[in-house]
Amino acid sequence: MTLVAGIDSSTQACKVVVRDADSGALVREGRAPHPPGTEVDPAAWAAALDSAVAAAGGLDDVAAVAVGGQQHGMVCLDEDGEVVRPALLWNDTRSAGAATDLIAELGGAQAWADAVGLVPVASFTVTKLRWLAEHEPAEAARTAAVCLPHDWLTWRLAGSEALEELVTDRSDASGTGYWSAATGEYRPDLLELGLGHSAVVPRVLGPAERAGETPAGAVLGPGAGDNAAAALALAAEPGDVVVSIGTSGVVSMVATSPLADPSGTVAGFADATGHFLPLIATLNAAQVLDATARLLGVDHDELSRLALSAPAGAGGLVLVPYLEGERTPDRPHATGAVHGLTQATADRAYLARATVEGLLCGLADGLDAVAAGGTPVRRVFLIGGGAQSEAVRRIAPAVLGVPVLVPPPGEYVADGAARQAAWVLGGRDAAPEWPRPGTTLHEADAVPHVRERYAEVRDLTARRN
């Protein structure tokens, strides 16, 4: 049996899976936590990787390895390859002002969308570089190379020391703000606009191009950003949409052409197969279910049962789920709203149904946004904690209007990295086919009035924001 390993270096933890290269069968796995916070010394990632590898039984018998990782994190290295300062993570918002300044300096949002397929926000690397240049100029001056979390870990696994040996992949490069998915090229001028001077950046590898070898002789894959790795694990094809319902929601679509959205709603990322991965994020997802369950004093199973006992459309009762504000659409000061409360709809089941439909309608708005590039929507993969709700699974096809596939819970980022490792090792034209038993298909006729009614109420709330 030939074994491959996939690594997921996420915000919260490092996960390692070891799988059979041919069948994809899980052989063993391990996990170790990352420290909390929005900035982390990369040495902590290295220590967690070592612990997770040990928990997974080591990698001595593994033929290939690839790393999936949290996107956008700023890792700055000096000319000797030493880390200049703790990495700023994607969720560090101190560079929000820098994002505003960068947009203005290039000539507006349209100029950024045309240049790199996205409009700067605090999560993207280029804004963090500007923050560094303004607030820690000595550290910015020391910075000789800039890379991302998965790039740095791949470099470390290779035992590299030369900055010129840093590599990355299209998916992660596309979230920096200075590499274009449409052209496949860096924009050094935008890197300099952020950092204030030029720096070494990782060489961008093709989807199945070798990134080198570990000292033990295992082949290294190019790795991927977390969302692209998850899509690879699911074998998502053009037209497939991956909807992840966690604390926040993520909607990404494998597309055949790049998308540049000057509104900033959609980030025009690349995927891990040579296609594109336009993506939106919502602030409100599974926590909306948590809030209503808490309000009704029930657990999630009972919330699901209540929702399924009410009719589609909840009798006109609508919940707009902007409990934390919202960024898709961009309404940071919005609050949640319940509309259509009558004697008939003042019922626990109707509120439960409106909650599930409101959550799904918010994600459907995101689906419309990522599909605006013209690739027809084929089906949706539903993953994340929220996908474990039976009501979400059963109602989703009617709201989204397309078939919904729900795979079993799993470490999709690590699995995608492992599948890439097998792809690189085998030298095939495409990634190997790995069956995923336990995936369920949910189909239903669309119920247009649900989204139409939701849109009416959503637009009513917009007038008060």
Tab-separated table of C-alpha atoms in Angstrom:
chain	number	residue	atom	x	y	z
A	1	MET	CA	0.000	0.000	0.000
A	2	THR	CA	1.342	3.417	-0.991
A	3	LEU	CA	0.532	6.088	1.574
A	4	VAL	CA	0.113	9.848	1.217
A	5	ALA	CA	-0.436	12.505	3.866
A	6	GLY	CA	-2.503	15.664	3.910
A	7	ILE	CA	-1.990	18.468	6.398
A	8	ASP	CA	-4.522	21.130	7.372
A	9	SER	CA	-2.885	24.015	9.216
A	10	SER	CA	-6.051	25.905	10.132
A	11	THR	CA	-6.612	28.821	12.450
A	12	GLN	CA	-7.503	26.602	15.396
A	13	ALA	CA	-5.455	23.451	14.903
A	14	CYS	CA	-3.207	21.307	12.760
A	15	LYS	CA	-4.742	18.105	11.411
A	16	VAL	CA	-2.863	15.308	9.637
A	17	VAL	CA	-4.484	12.468	7.698
A	18	VAL	CA	-2.659	9.515	6.181
A	19	ARG	CA	-4.520	7.811	3.341
A	20	ASP	CA	-4.033	5.058	0.798
A	21	ALA	CA	-2.933	6.759	-2.421
A	22	ASP	CA	-5.083	4.532	-4.634
A	23	SER	CA	-8.352	4.173	-2.738
A	24	GLY	CA	-8.239	7.200	-0.457
A	25	ALA	CA	-8.996	4.981	2.546
A	26	LEU	CA	-8.078	6.589	5.851
A	27	VAL	CA	-5.221	4.757	7.535
A	28	ARG	CA	-4.543	7.013	10.527
A	29	GLU	CA	-4.766	10.641	11.653
A	30	GLY	CA	-3.567	13.104	14.265
A	31	ARG	CA	-4.330	16.547	15.582
A	32	ALA	CA	-2.733	19.277	17.702
A	33	PRO	CA	-4.046	22.715	18.728
A	34	HIS	CA	-2.806	26.121	17.618
A	35	PRO	CA	-2.596	29.033	20.052
A	36	PRO	CA	-5.519	31.469	20.052
A	37	GLY	CA	-5.303	35.010	18.752
A	38	THR	CA	-5.068	36.881	15.490
A	39	GLU	CA	-1.283	36.844	15.324
A	40	VAL	CA	0.838	33.738	15.816
A	41	ASP	CA	4.538	32.959	15.747
A	42	PRO	CA	4.941	30.467	12.863
A	43	ALA	CA	7.085	28.386	15.208
A	44	ALA	CA	3.815	27.438	16.906
A	45	TRP	CA	2.531	26.025	13.621
A	46	ALA	CA	5.725	24.015	13.254
A	47	ALA	CA	5.409	22.647	16.783
A	48	ALA	CA	1.741	21.753	16.228
A	49	LEU	CA	2.633	20.044	12.942
A	50	ASP	CA	5.294	17.966	14.683
A	51	SER	CA	2.794	16.974	17.390
A	52	ALA	CA	0.041	16.154	14.907
A	53	VAL	CA	2.437	14.084	12.798
A	54	ALA	CA	3.515	12.155	15.899
A	55	ALA	CA	-0.147	11.593	16.844
A	56	ALA	CA	-0.727	10.269	13.313
A	57	GLY	CA	2.035	7.715	13.676
A	58	GLY	CA	4.722	9.645	11.818
A	59	LEU	CA	5.404	10.117	8.137
A	60	ASP	CA	8.342	7.754	7.658
A	61	ASP	CA	6.266	5.401	5.489
A	62	VAL	CA	4.532	8.171	3.510
A	63	ALA	CA	5.441	8.655	-0.152
A	64	ALA	CA	4.014	12.154	-0.649
A	65	VAL	CA	2.767	15.070	1.463
A	66	ALA	CA	0.869	18.296	0.780
A	67	VAL	CA	-0.240	21.152	3.023
A	68	GLY	CA	-3.587	22.943	3.034
A	69	GLY	CA	-3.716	26.064	5.132
A	70	GLN	CA	-5.570	29.121	6.319
A	71	GLN	CA	-5.390	31.787	3.636
A	72	HIS	CA	-3.997	35.317	3.687
A	73	GLY	CA	-1.737	35.111	6.752
A	74	MET	CA	1.308	37.390	6.454
A	75	VAL	CA	4.605	35.586	7.102
A	76	CYS	CA	7.593	37.921	6.730
A	77	LEU	CA	11.129	36.560	6.461
A	78	ASP	CA	14.460	38.364	6.592
A	79	GLU	CA	17.315	37.733	4.187
A	80	ASP	CA	18.472	34.776	6.323
A	81	GLY	CA	15.052	33.153	6.255
A	82	GLU	CA	14.237	34.042	9.852
A	83	VAL	CA	10.703	35.105	10.768
A	84	VAL	CA	10.627	38.884	11.229
A	85	ARG	CA	7.563	39.074	13.501
A	86	PRO	CA	4.535	36.940	14.436
A	87	ALA	CA	2.296	36.275	11.450
A	88	LEU	CA	-0.856	38.358	11.147
A	89	LEU	CA	-3.741	35.990	10.457
A	90	TRP	CA	-6.690	36.410	8.097
A	91	ASN	CA	-8.937	37.391	11.019
A	92	ASP	CA	-6.703	40.221	12.234
A	93	THR	CA	-8.671	43.370	11.411
A	94	ARG	CA	-6.148	46.032	12.373
A	95	SER	CA	-5.386	46.596	8.670
A	96	ALA	CA	-8.930	47.720	7.798
A	97	GLY	CA	-7.773	51.331	7.465
A	98	ALA	CA	-4.893	50.233	5.277
A	99	ALA	CA	-7.383	48.504	2.970
A	100	THR	CA	-9.317	51.739	2.536
A	101	ASP	CA	-6.129	53.651	1.774
A	102	LEU	CA	-4.912	51.094	-0.769
A	103	ILE	CA	-8.217	51.149	-2.635
A	104	ALA	CA	-8.011	54.917	-2.981
A	105	GLU	CA	-4.344	54.935	-3.983
A	106	LEU	CA	-4.870	52.588	-6.935
A	107	GLY	CA	-7.854	54.546	-8.161
A	108	GLY	CA	-10.795	52.754	-6.623
A	109	ALA	CA	-12.381	49.336	-6.276
A	110	GLN	CA	-12.730	48.774	-10.020
A	111	ALA	CA	-8.984	49.211	-10.489
A	112	TRP	CA	-8.271	46.504	-7.906
A	113	ALA	CA	-10.875	44.127	-9.339
A	114	ASP	CA	-9.349	44.568	-12.791
A	115	ALA	CA	-5.813	44.092	-11.455
A	116	VAL	CA	-6.159	41.051	-9.189
A	117	GLY	CA	-9.814	40.009	-9.129
A	118	LEU	CA	-10.570	41.267	-5.642
A	119	VAL	CA	-10.961	44.462	-3.647
A	120	PRO	CA	-8.772	44.799	-0.539
A	121	VAL	CA	-10.265	44.094	2.860
A	122	ALA	CA	-8.475	43.559	6.154
A	123	SER	CA	-8.137	39.790	5.632
A	124	PHE	CA	-5.960	40.029	2.499
A	125	THR	CA	-2.173	39.965	2.788
A	126	VAL	CA	-1.471	43.201	0.928
A	127	THR	CA	-3.365	45.206	3.557
A	128	LYS	CA	-1.358	43.607	6.354
A	129	LEU	CA	1.851	44.562	4.582
A	130	ARG	CA	0.687	48.177	4.462
A	131	TRP	CA	-0.125	48.056	8.168
A	132	LEU	CA	3.369	46.694	8.835
A	133	ALA	CA	5.008	49.434	6.771
A	134	GLU	CA	3.081	52.135	8.637
A	135	HIS	CA	3.215	50.786	12.197
A	136	GLU	CA	6.414	48.727	12.320
A	137	PRO	CA	8.703	50.303	9.712
A	138	ALA	CA	11.843	48.625	11.052
A	139	GLU	CA	10.258	45.176	10.647
A	140	ALA	CA	8.992	46.117	7.192
A	141	ALA	CA	12.510	47.205	6.192
A	142	ARG	CA	13.892	43.831	7.409
A	143	THR	CA	11.365	41.900	5.328
A	144	ALA	CA	13.121	40.272	2.392
A	145	ALA	CA	10.415	37.741	1.518
A	146	VAL	CA	6.678	37.404	2.079
A	147	CYS	CA	4.857	34.087	2.099
A	148	LEU	CA	1.674	32.485	3.437
A	149	PRO	CA	1.191	29.901	6.205
A	150	HIS	CA	1.019	26.893	3.890
A	151	ASP	CA	4.001	28.174	1.874
A	152	TRP	CA	6.113	28.478	5.008
A	153	LEU	CA	5.216	24.991	6.237
A	154	THR	CA	5.955	23.447	2.821
A	155	TRP	CA	9.323	25.260	2.835
A	156	ARG	CA	10.030	23.933	6.312
A	157	LEU	CA	9.051	20.369	5.357
A	158	ALA	CA	11.499	20.563	2.462
A	159	GLY	CA	14.282	21.607	4.826
A	160	SER	CA	14.836	24.685	2.675
A	161	GLU	CA	16.749	27.764	3.747
A	162	ALA	CA	17.007	29.791	0.533
A	163	LEU	CA	14.248	32.340	0.000
A	164	GLU	CA	14.253	31.525	-3.715
A	165	GLU	CA	13.011	28.014	-2.863
A	166	LEU	CA	9.697	29.287	-1.464
A	167	VAL	CA	6.740	27.967	-3.471
A	168	THR	CA	2.974	28.322	-3.372
A	169	ASP	CA	-0.039	27.431	-5.504
A	170	ARG	CA	-2.621	29.405	-7.483
A	171	SER	CA	-5.358	29.196	-4.865
A	172	ASP	CA	-3.366	30.713	-2.022
A	173	ALA	CA	-1.553	33.235	-4.218
A	174	SER	CA	-4.914	34.513	-5.441
A	175	GLY	CA	-5.810	35.727	-1.952
A	176	THR	CA	-2.774	37.913	-1.404
A	177	GLY	CA	-3.917	40.996	-3.318
A	178	TYR	CA	-0.806	41.031	-5.500
A	179	TRP	CA	-1.304	37.965	-7.742
A	180	SER	CA	-3.951	37.741	-10.440
A	181	ALA	CA	-5.914	34.540	-11.045
A	182	ALA	CA	-6.901	35.890	-14.463
A	183	THR	CA	-3.339	36.481	-15.733
A	184	GLY	CA	-1.484	33.964	-13.573
A	185	GLU	CA	1.100	36.592	-12.701
A	186	TYR	CA	2.245	38.596	-9.726
A	187	ARG	CA	1.751	42.341	-9.603
A	188	PRO	CA	5.062	43.483	-8.032
A	189	ASP	CA	3.834	47.066	-8.095
A	190	LEU	CA	0.968	46.168	-5.768
A	191	LEU	CA	3.285	44.284	-3.429
A	192	GLU	CA	5.442	47.394	-3.264
A	193	LEU	CA	2.368	49.575	-2.782
A	194	GLY	CA	1.666	47.557	0.346
A	195	LEU	CA	5.124	46.881	1.802
A	196	GLY	CA	6.903	49.943	0.493
A	197	HIS	CA	9.638	47.977	-1.282
A	198	SER	CA	10.126	44.839	-3.325
A	199	ALA	CA	10.472	41.391	-1.744
A	200	VAL	CA	10.864	37.768	-2.744
A	201	VAL	CA	7.533	35.999	-3.222
A	202	PRO	CA	6.953	32.247	-3.636
A	203	ARG	CA	7.071	30.708	-7.086
A	204	VAL	CA	3.541	29.697	-8.103
A	205	LEU	CA	3.358	26.009	-9.025
A	206	GLY	CA	0.850	24.211	-11.209
A	207	PRO	CA	-1.857	22.054	-9.588
A	208	ALA	CA	0.165	18.821	-9.702
A	209	GLU	CA	3.691	20.235	-9.872
A	210	ARG	CA	6.238	18.899	-7.420
A	211	ALA	CA	7.361	21.328	-4.728
A	212	GLY	CA	10.421	19.256	-3.847
A	213	GLU	CA	11.015	16.494	-1.331
A	214	THR	CA	11.302	16.131	2.410
A	215	PRO	CA	14.719	15.113	3.787
A	216	ALA	CA	13.248	11.599	4.150
A	217	GLY	CA	12.439	11.486	0.432
A	218	ALA	CA	8.662	12.074	0.435
A	219	VAL	CA	7.423	14.070	-2.550
A	220	LEU	CA	5.921	17.448	-1.662
A	221	GLY	CA	2.829	18.802	-3.385
A	222	PRO	CA	2.284	22.517	-3.954
A	223	GLY	CA	-0.429	22.648	-1.297
A	224	ALA	CA	-3.493	24.900	-1.386
A	225	GLY	CA	-5.585	27.420	0.481
A	226	ASP	CA	-8.145	25.881	2.788
A	227	ASN	CA	-11.247	26.446	0.657
A	228	ALA	CA	-9.554	25.164	-2.496
A	229	ALA	CA	-8.286	22.087	-0.642
A	230	ALA	CA	-11.803	21.326	0.605
A	231	ALA	CA	-13.172	21.621	-2.938
A	232	LEU	CA	-10.459	19.226	-4.124
A	233	ALA	CA	-11.390	16.721	-1.410
A	234	LEU	CA	-14.988	16.825	-2.624
A	235	ALA	CA	-13.913	16.377	-6.259
A	236	ALA	CA	-15.885	19.514	-7.077
A	237	GLU	CA	-16.134	20.199	-10.798
A	238	PRO	CA	-17.060	23.328	-12.789
A	239	GLY	CA	-20.556	24.361	-11.750
A	240	ASP	CA	-20.272	22.724	-8.331
A	241	VAL	CA	-20.781	25.004	-5.338
A	242	VAL	CA	-19.391	24.244	-1.893
A	243	VAL	CA	-21.455	25.750	0.918
A	244	SER	CA	-19.842	25.521	4.330
A	245	ILE	CA	-22.093	26.301	7.291
A	246	GLY	CA	-19.877	26.964	10.269
A	247	THR	CA	-19.881	29.888	12.671
A	248	SER	CA	-19.784	31.925	9.480
A	249	GLY	CA	-20.809	30.772	6.026
A	250	VAL	CA	-18.654	30.296	2.951
A	251	VAL	CA	-19.974	29.841	-0.583
A	252	SER	CA	-17.441	29.018	-3.286
A	253	MET	CA	-17.920	27.800	-6.837
A	254	VAL	CA	-15.602	25.996	-9.210
A	255	ALA	CA	-15.769	28.141	-12.328
A	256	THR	CA	-14.215	27.980	-15.771
A	257	SER	CA	-13.469	31.695	-15.992
A	258	PRO	CA	-12.210	34.287	-13.504
A	259	LEU	CA	-14.612	36.654	-11.818
A	260	ALA	CA	-13.738	40.235	-10.897
A	261	ASP	CA	-16.344	41.919	-8.705
A	262	PRO	CA	-15.742	45.649	-8.109
A	263	SER	CA	-18.283	45.658	-5.291
A	264	GLY	CA	-15.906	43.496	-3.282
A	265	THR	CA	-18.658	41.005	-2.479
A	266	VAL	CA	-16.969	38.158	-4.368
A	267	ALA	CA	-13.266	37.383	-4.074
A	268	GLY	CA	-11.968	36.117	-7.409
A	269	PHE	CA	-9.804	33.267	-6.152
A	270	ALA	CA	-8.296	30.392	-8.117
A	271	ASP	CA	-8.837	26.734	-7.224
A	272	ALA	CA	-6.426	23.834	-6.811
A	273	THR	CA	-7.103	22.179	-10.187
A	274	GLY	CA	-6.442	24.938	-12.715
A	275	HIS	CA	-9.930	26.452	-12.625
A	276	PHE	CA	-11.232	29.359	-10.550
A	277	LEU	CA	-12.982	29.611	-7.206
A	278	PRO	CA	-15.035	32.789	-6.755
A	279	LEU	CA	-15.966	32.957	-3.093
A	280	ILE	CA	-18.110	34.908	-0.676
A	281	ALA	CA	-18.310	34.754	3.101
A	282	THR	CA	-21.240	35.557	5.350
A	283	LEU	CA	-20.964	36.473	9.008
A	284	ASN	CA	-24.093	34.567	10.001
A	285	ALA	CA	-24.504	30.837	9.577
A	286	ALA	CA	-24.733	28.035	12.149
A	287	GLN	CA	-24.865	30.543	14.996
A	288	VAL	CA	-28.299	31.595	13.698
A	289	LEU	CA	-29.546	28.084	14.472
A	290	ASP	CA	-27.857	28.300	17.886
A	291	ALA	CA	-29.623	31.576	18.668
A	292	THR	CA	-33.108	30.336	17.798
A	293	ALA	CA	-32.579	27.058	19.639
A	294	ARG	CA	-31.559	29.093	22.681
A	295	LEU	CA	-34.566	31.391	22.293
A	296	LEU	CA	-36.968	28.447	22.074
A	297	GLY	CA	-35.225	26.476	24.801
A	298	VAL	CA	-34.675	23.409	22.628
A	299	ASP	CA	-31.727	21.411	21.338
A	300	HIS	CA	-30.814	21.265	17.663
A	301	ASP	CA	-32.661	18.026	17.013
A	302	GLU	CA	-35.889	19.519	18.342
A	303	LEU	CA	-35.305	22.748	16.410
A	304	SER	CA	-34.983	20.661	13.260
A	305	ARG	CA	-38.151	18.693	14.046
A	306	LEU	CA	-40.094	21.901	14.633
A	307	ALA	CA	-38.875	23.446	11.385
A	308	LEU	CA	-39.875	20.423	9.337
A	309	SER	CA	-43.345	20.382	10.903
A	310	ALA	CA	-44.137	23.866	9.509
A	311	PRO	CA	-45.048	24.576	5.866
A	312	ALA	CA	-42.613	25.971	3.294
A	313	GLY	CA	-42.485	29.727	3.615
A	314	ALA	CA	-43.519	29.559	7.293
A	315	GLY	CA	-46.837	31.220	6.474
A	316	GLY	CA	-45.064	34.402	5.441
A	317	LEU	CA	-42.903	34.652	8.576
A	318	VAL	CA	-39.376	35.708	7.588
A	319	LEU	CA	-36.203	35.876	9.647
A	320	VAL	CA	-33.361	37.978	8.231
A	321	PRO	CA	-30.358	36.442	10.018
A	322	TYR	CA	-28.017	39.426	10.337
A	323	LEU	CA	-27.347	38.796	14.032
A	324	GLU	CA	-23.702	39.900	13.756
A	325	GLY	CA	-24.209	42.514	11.072
A	326	GLU	CA	-23.395	41.156	7.632
A	327	ARG	CA	-20.773	41.447	4.922
A	328	THR	CA	-22.677	39.682	2.115
A	329	PRO	CA	-24.431	42.014	1.547
A	330	ASP	CA	-22.223	44.670	3.147
A	331	ARG	CA	-24.327	45.765	6.114
A	332	PRO	CA	-21.951	45.832	9.079
A	333	HIS	CA	-24.400	47.634	11.350
A	334	ALA	CA	-27.447	45.535	10.524
A	335	THR	CA	-29.302	43.455	13.086
A	336	GLY	CA	-31.562	40.459	12.733
A	337	ALA	CA	-35.219	41.004	11.891
A	338	VAL	CA	-38.424	38.973	12.106
A	339	HIS	CA	-41.238	40.070	9.801
A	340	GLY	CA	-44.726	38.718	9.175
A	341	LEU	CA	-45.660	37.890	12.743
A	342	THR	CA	-49.401	37.208	12.984
A	343	GLN	CA	-51.686	35.188	15.212
A	344	ALA	CA	-51.184	32.274	12.812
A	345	THR	CA	-47.373	32.507	12.616
A	346	ALA	CA	-46.772	33.206	16.321
A	347	ASP	CA	-45.747	29.600	16.708
A	348	ARG	CA	-42.510	27.843	17.653
A	349	ALA	CA	-42.550	25.680	14.521
A	350	TYR	CA	-43.046	28.656	12.223
A	351	LEU	CA	-40.138	30.519	13.833
A	352	ALA	CA	-37.925	27.432	13.543
A	353	ARG	CA	-38.843	27.109	9.855
A	354	ALA	CA	-38.226	30.823	9.229
A	355	THR	CA	-34.809	30.501	10.887
A	356	VAL	CA	-33.678	27.658	8.641
A	357	GLU	CA	-35.098	29.337	5.534
A	358	GLY	CA	-33.546	32.694	6.462
A	359	LEU	CA	-30.129	31.102	6.970
A	360	LEU	CA	-30.396	29.329	3.611
A	361	CYS	CA	-31.713	32.424	1.811
A	362	GLY	CA	-28.687	34.366	3.029
A	363	LEU	CA	-26.426	31.674	1.584
A	364	ALA	CA	-28.508	31.624	-1.610
A	365	ASP	CA	-27.736	35.326	-2.027
A	366	GLY	CA	-24.078	34.315	-1.908
A	367	LEU	CA	-24.667	31.550	-4.437
A	368	ASP	CA	-26.154	34.103	-6.838
A	369	ALA	CA	-23.091	36.298	-6.394
A	370	VAL	CA	-20.504	33.602	-7.139
A	371	ALA	CA	-22.541	32.375	-10.115
A	372	ALA	CA	-22.556	35.839	-11.686
A	373	GLY	CA	-19.476	34.949	-13.738
A	374	GLY	CA	-21.611	32.816	-16.032
A	375	THR	CA	-20.769	29.229	-15.072
A	376	PRO	CA	-24.121	27.436	-14.631
A	377	VAL	CA	-24.732	26.059	-11.140
A	378	ARG	CA	-24.773	22.280	-11.259
A	379	ARG	CA	-25.178	21.169	-7.646
A	380	VAL	CA	-24.244	22.138	-4.085
A	381	PHE	CA	-22.023	20.318	-1.613
A	382	LEU	CA	-23.185	21.134	1.912
A	383	ILE	CA	-20.553	20.803	4.635
A	384	GLY	CA	-19.817	22.183	8.098
A	385	GLY	CA	-21.529	21.844	11.442
A	386	GLY	CA	-24.791	23.363	10.191
A	387	ALA	CA	-25.080	20.623	7.574
A	388	GLN	CA	-25.721	18.130	10.366
A	389	SER	CA	-29.202	19.621	10.824
A	390	GLU	CA	-31.803	17.431	9.136
A	391	ALA	CA	-33.962	20.501	8.504
A	392	VAL	CA	-31.103	22.322	6.792
A	393	ARG	CA	-30.373	19.295	4.612
A	394	ARG	CA	-34.007	18.764	3.600
A	395	ILE	CA	-34.964	22.402	3.078
A	396	ALA	CA	-31.753	23.450	1.283
A	397	PRO	CA	-32.650	22.079	-2.190
A	398	ALA	CA	-35.984	23.928	-2.191
A	399	VAL	CA	-34.352	27.247	-1.252
A	400	LEU	CA	-31.195	26.900	-3.339
A	401	GLY	CA	-33.039	25.452	-6.322
A	402	VAL	CA	-30.428	22.792	-7.152
A	403	PRO	CA	-29.618	19.260	-5.929
A	404	VAL	CA	-27.706	19.181	-2.643
A	405	LEU	CA	-25.073	16.598	-1.747
A	406	VAL	CA	-24.200	16.157	1.933
A	407	PRO	CA	-20.989	14.194	2.478
A	408	PRO	CA	-20.233	12.711	5.900
A	409	PRO	CA	-18.355	14.878	8.409
A	410	GLY	CA	-14.634	14.907	7.747
A	411	GLU	CA	-11.353	16.814	7.627
A	412	TYR	CA	-11.917	18.159	4.137
A	413	VAL	CA	-8.923	20.486	3.963
A	414	ALA	CA	-6.500	17.769	5.059
A	415	ASP	CA	-8.228	15.265	2.766
A	416	GLY	CA	-7.882	17.645	-0.174
A	417	ALA	CA	-4.190	18.053	0.561
A	418	ALA	CA	-3.802	14.262	0.695
A	419	ARG	CA	-5.612	13.874	-2.629
A	420	GLN	CA	-3.285	16.456	-4.144
A	421	ALA	CA	-0.282	14.554	-2.760
A	422	ALA	CA	-1.526	11.392	-4.473
A	423	TRP	CA	-2.047	13.358	-7.687
A	424	VAL	CA	1.479	14.736	-7.642
A	425	LEU	CA	2.954	11.358	-6.763
A	426	GLY	CA	1.106	9.523	-9.524
A	427	GLY	CA	1.896	12.027	-12.258
A	428	ARG	CA	-1.628	11.712	-13.632
A	429	ASP	CA	-3.513	14.256	-15.713
A	430	ALA	CA	-6.136	14.530	-12.987
A	431	ALA	CA	-6.430	13.813	-9.289
A	432	PRO	CA	-7.260	10.186	-8.415
A	433	GLU	CA	-10.898	9.265	-7.907
A	434	TRP	CA	-11.502	8.608	-4.243
A	435	PRO	CA	-14.986	7.381	-3.323
A	436	ARG	CA	-16.652	9.045	-0.353
A	437	PRO	CA	-19.202	6.583	1.046
A	438	GLY	CA	-22.025	8.009	3.080
A	439	THR	CA	-22.759	11.009	0.854
A	440	THR	CA	-26.491	11.648	0.642
A	441	LEU	CA	-28.375	13.350	-2.194
A	442	HIS	CA	-31.265	15.699	-1.455
A	443	GLU	CA	-33.516	16.901	-4.235
A	444	ALA	CA	-36.674	18.987	-4.202
A	445	ASP	CA	-38.559	21.374	-6.392
A	446	ALA	CA	-37.602	24.986	-5.808
A	447	VAL	CA	-40.074	27.089	-3.853
A	448	PRO	CA	-39.626	30.537	-5.430
A	449	HIS	CA	-41.930	32.375	-3.046
A	450	VAL	CA	-39.592	31.651	-0.140
A	451	ARG	CA	-36.730	33.632	-1.647
A	452	GLU	CA	-39.039	36.303	-3.046
A	453	ARG	CA	-40.599	36.927	0.348
A	454	TYR	CA	-37.163	36.903	2.001
A	455	ALA	CA	-35.867	39.451	-0.528
A	456	GLU	CA	-38.771	41.784	0.276
A	457	VAL	CA	-37.956	41.758	3.975
A	458	ARG	CA	-34.188	41.898	3.430
A	459	ASP	CA	-34.655	45.061	1.362
A	460	LEU	CA	-36.958	46.557	3.981
A	461	THR	CA	-34.245	46.140	6.605
A	462	ALA	CA	-31.702	47.763	4.284
A	463	ARG	CA	-33.538	51.076	4.591
A	464	ARG	CA	-32.800	51.147	8.300
A	465	ASN	CA	-29.057	50.404	8.058
